[in-house]
PDB file of C-alpha atoms in Angstrom:
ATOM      1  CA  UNK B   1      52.021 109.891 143.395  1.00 51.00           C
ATOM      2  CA  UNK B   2      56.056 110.004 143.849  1.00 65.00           C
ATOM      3  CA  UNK B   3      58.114 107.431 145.635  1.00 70.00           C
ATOM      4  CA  UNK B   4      59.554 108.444 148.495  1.00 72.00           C
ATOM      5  CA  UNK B   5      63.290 107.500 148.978  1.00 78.00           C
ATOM      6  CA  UNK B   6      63.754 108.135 152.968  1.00 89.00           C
ATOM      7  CA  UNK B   7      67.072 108.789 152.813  1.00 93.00           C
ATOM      8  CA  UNK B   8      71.002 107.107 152.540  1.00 95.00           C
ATOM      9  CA  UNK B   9      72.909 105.472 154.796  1.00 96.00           C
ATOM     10  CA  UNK B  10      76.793 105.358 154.880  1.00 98.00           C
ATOM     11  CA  UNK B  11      78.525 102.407 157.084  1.00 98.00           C
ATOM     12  CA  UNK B  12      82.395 102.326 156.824  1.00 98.00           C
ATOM     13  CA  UNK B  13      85.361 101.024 157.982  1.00 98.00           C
ATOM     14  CA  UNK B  14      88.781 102.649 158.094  1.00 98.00           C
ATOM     15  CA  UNK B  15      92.420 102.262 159.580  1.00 98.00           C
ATOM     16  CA  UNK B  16      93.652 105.949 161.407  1.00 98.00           C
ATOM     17  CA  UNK B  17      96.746 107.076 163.387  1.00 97.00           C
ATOM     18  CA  UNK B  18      95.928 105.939 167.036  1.00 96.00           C
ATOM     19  CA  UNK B  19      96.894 108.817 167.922  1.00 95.00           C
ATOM     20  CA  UNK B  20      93.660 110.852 166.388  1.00 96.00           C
ATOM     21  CA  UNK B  21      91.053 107.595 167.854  1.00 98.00           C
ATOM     22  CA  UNK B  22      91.809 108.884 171.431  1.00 98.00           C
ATOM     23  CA  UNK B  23      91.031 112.103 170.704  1.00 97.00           C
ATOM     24  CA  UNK B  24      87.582 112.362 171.131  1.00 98.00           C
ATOM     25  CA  UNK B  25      87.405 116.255 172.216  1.00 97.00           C
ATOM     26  CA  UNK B  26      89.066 116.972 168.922  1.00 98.00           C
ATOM     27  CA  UNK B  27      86.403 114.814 166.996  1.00 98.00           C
ATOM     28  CA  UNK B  28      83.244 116.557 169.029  1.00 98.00           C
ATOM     29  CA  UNK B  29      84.681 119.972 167.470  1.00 98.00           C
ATOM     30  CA  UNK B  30      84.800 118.328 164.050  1.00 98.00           C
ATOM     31  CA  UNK B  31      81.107 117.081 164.433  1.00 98.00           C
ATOM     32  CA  UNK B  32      79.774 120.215 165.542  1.00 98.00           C
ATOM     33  CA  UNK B  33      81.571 121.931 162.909  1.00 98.00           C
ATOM     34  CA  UNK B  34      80.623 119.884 160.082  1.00 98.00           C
ATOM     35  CA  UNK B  35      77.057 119.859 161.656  1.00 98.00           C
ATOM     36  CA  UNK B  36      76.566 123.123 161.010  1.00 98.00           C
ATOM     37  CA  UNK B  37      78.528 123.383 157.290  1.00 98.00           C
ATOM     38  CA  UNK B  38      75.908 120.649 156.429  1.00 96.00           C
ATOM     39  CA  UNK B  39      73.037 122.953 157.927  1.00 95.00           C
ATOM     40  CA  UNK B  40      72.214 119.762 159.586  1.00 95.00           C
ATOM     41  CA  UNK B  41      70.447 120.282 163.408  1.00 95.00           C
ATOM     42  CA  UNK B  42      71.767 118.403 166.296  1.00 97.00           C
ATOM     43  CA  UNK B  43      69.302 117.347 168.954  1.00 97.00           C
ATOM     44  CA  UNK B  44      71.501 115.360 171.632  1.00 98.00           C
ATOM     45  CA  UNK B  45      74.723 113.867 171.419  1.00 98.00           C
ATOM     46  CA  UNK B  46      76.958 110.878 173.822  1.00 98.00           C
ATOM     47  CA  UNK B  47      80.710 110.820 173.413  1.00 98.00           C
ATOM     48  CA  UNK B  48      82.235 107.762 175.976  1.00 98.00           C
ATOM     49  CA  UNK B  49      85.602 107.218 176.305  1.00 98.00           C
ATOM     50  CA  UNK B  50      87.362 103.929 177.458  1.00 98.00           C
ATOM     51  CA  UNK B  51      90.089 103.531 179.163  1.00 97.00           C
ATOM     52  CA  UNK B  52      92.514 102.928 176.597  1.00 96.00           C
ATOM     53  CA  UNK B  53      91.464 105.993 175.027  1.00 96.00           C
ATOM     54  CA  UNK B  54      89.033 105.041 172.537  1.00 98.00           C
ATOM     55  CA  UNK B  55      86.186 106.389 172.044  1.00 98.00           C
ATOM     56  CA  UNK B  56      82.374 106.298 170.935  1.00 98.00           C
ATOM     57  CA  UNK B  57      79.883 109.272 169.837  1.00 98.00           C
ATOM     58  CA  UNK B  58      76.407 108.885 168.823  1.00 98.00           C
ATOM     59  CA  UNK B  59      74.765 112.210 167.875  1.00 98.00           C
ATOM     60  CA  UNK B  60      71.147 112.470 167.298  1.00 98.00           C
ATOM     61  CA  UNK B  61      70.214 114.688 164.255  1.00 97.00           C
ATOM     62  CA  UNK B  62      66.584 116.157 163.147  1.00 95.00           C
ATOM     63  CA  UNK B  63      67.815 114.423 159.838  1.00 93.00           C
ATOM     64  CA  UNK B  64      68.914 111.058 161.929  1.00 94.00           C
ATOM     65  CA  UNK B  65      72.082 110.492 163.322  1.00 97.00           C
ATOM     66  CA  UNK B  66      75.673 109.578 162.722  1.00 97.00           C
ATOM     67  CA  UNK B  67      78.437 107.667 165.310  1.00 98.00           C
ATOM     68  CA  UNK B  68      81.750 106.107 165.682  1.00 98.00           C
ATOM     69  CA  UNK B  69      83.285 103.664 167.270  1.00 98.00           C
ATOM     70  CA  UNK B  70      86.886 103.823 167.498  1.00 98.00           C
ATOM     71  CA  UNK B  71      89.724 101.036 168.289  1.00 98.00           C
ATOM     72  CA  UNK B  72      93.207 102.685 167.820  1.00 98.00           C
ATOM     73  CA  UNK B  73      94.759  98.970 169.315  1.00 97.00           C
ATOM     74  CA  UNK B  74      93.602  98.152 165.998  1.00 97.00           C
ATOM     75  CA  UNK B  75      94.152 101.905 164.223  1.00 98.00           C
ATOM     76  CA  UNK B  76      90.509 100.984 163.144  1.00 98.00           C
ATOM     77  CA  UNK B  77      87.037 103.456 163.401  1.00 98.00           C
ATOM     78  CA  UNK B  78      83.549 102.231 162.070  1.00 98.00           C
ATOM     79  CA  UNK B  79      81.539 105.122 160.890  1.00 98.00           C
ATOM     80  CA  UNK B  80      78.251 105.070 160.500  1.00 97.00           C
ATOM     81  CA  UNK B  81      75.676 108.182 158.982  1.00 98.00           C
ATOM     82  CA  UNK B  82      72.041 108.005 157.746  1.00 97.00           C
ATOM     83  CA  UNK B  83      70.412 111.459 156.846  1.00 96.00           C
ATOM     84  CA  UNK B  84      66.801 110.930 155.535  1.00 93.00           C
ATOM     85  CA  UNK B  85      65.071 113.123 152.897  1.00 88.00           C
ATOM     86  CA  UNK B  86      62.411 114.347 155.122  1.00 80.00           C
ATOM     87  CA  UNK B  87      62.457 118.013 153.982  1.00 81.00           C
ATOM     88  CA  UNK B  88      65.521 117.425 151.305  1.00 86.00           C
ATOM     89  CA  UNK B  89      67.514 115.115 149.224  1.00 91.00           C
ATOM     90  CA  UNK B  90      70.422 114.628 151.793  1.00 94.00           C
ATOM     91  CA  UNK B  91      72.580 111.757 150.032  1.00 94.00           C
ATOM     92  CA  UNK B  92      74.971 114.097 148.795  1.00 96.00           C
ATOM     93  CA  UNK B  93      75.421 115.696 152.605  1.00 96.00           C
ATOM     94  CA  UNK B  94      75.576 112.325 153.803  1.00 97.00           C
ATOM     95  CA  UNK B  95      78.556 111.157 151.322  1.00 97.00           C
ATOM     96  CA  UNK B  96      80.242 114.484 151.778  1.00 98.00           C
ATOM     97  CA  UNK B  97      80.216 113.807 155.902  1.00 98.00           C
ATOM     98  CA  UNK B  98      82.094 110.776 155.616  1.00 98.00           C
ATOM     99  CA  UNK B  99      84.757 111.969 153.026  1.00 98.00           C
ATOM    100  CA  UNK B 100      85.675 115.072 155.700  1.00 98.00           C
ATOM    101  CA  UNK B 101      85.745 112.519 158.518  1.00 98.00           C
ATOM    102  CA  UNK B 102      87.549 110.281 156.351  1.00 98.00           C
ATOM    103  CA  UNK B 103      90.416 113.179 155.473  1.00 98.00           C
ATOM    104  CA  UNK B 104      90.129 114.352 159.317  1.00 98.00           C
ATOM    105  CA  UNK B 105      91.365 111.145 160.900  1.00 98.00           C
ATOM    106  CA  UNK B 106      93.661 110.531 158.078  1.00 98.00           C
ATOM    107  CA  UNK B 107      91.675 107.537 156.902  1.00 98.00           C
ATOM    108  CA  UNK B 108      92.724 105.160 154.401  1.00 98.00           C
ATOM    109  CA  UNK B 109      89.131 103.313 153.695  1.00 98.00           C
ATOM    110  CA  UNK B 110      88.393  99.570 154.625  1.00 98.00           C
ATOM    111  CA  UNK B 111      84.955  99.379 153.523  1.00 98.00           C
ATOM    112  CA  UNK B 112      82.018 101.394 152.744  1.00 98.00           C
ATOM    113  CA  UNK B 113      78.497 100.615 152.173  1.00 98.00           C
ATOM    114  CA  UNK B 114      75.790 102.611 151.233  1.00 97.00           C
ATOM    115  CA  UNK B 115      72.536 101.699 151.305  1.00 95.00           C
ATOM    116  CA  UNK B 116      69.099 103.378 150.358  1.00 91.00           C
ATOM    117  CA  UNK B 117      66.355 103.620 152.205  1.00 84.00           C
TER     118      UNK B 117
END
C-alpha cells in the first residue's frame, strides 16, 4: 500500500507597492488567469474590500483553495495556497502560484512556509 501525501501548503508573507494591495479587480484577473494556466478549477470565490482599499479574496478550488489578505498601510500581503494531490501531485503548481503572485505584486518575500500534508 502507498502513502498518501494530501497535498502542500504555501503560507507567506511579503512587502508590495500599496499601490497594487488596493487593487483588488486587477488581482481577481490574475487569479482567474493563473487558475486556468494551472488547469486548476474554481468553484466559488469572495473578494472584500475595506475602506482604505485593502483587500481580501478567498477562492475555493476542486484542489482547495488559496487567499490574501492585504494591508498596503503596512505595504504587507499574507498569502496563503494549499492544493492537495487528490487526482495529481500538485506541489509544484502550488510553489509556482506563489512565485507569479509574488512577481505580480512586486513582492520582495518576508516569510514563507511550506508545509506537507
Amino acid at each position: 500500500m502507498s502513502v498518501y501525501s494530501p497535498g502542500l501548503h504555501v503560507l507567506a508573507t511579503f512587502a508590495a507597492p500599496a499601490g497594487v494591495l488596493t487593487n483588488a479587480a486587477a488581482c481577481q484577473r490574475f487569479f482567474d488567469e493563473q487558475i486556468a494556466a494551472l488547469g486548476l478549477t474554481k468553484v466559488g470565490e469572495v473578494y472584500h474590500t475595506f475602506p482604505n482599499g485593502s483587500f481580501t479574496a478567498v477562492i475555493g478550488l476542486t484542489e482547495s483553495h488559496l487567499s490574501i489578505h492585504t494591508w498596503p498601510e503596512h505595504g504587507q500581503a499574507t498569502f496563503d495556497v494549499f492544493l492537495s494531490n487528490y487526482r495529481r501531485d500538485n506541489a509544484d503548481r502550488a510553489r509556482e502560484l506563489y512565485a507569479a503572485t509574488l512577481d505580480f505584486f512586486g513582492g520582495v518575500e518576508q516569510s514563507k512556509t511550506e508545509v506537507r500534508r
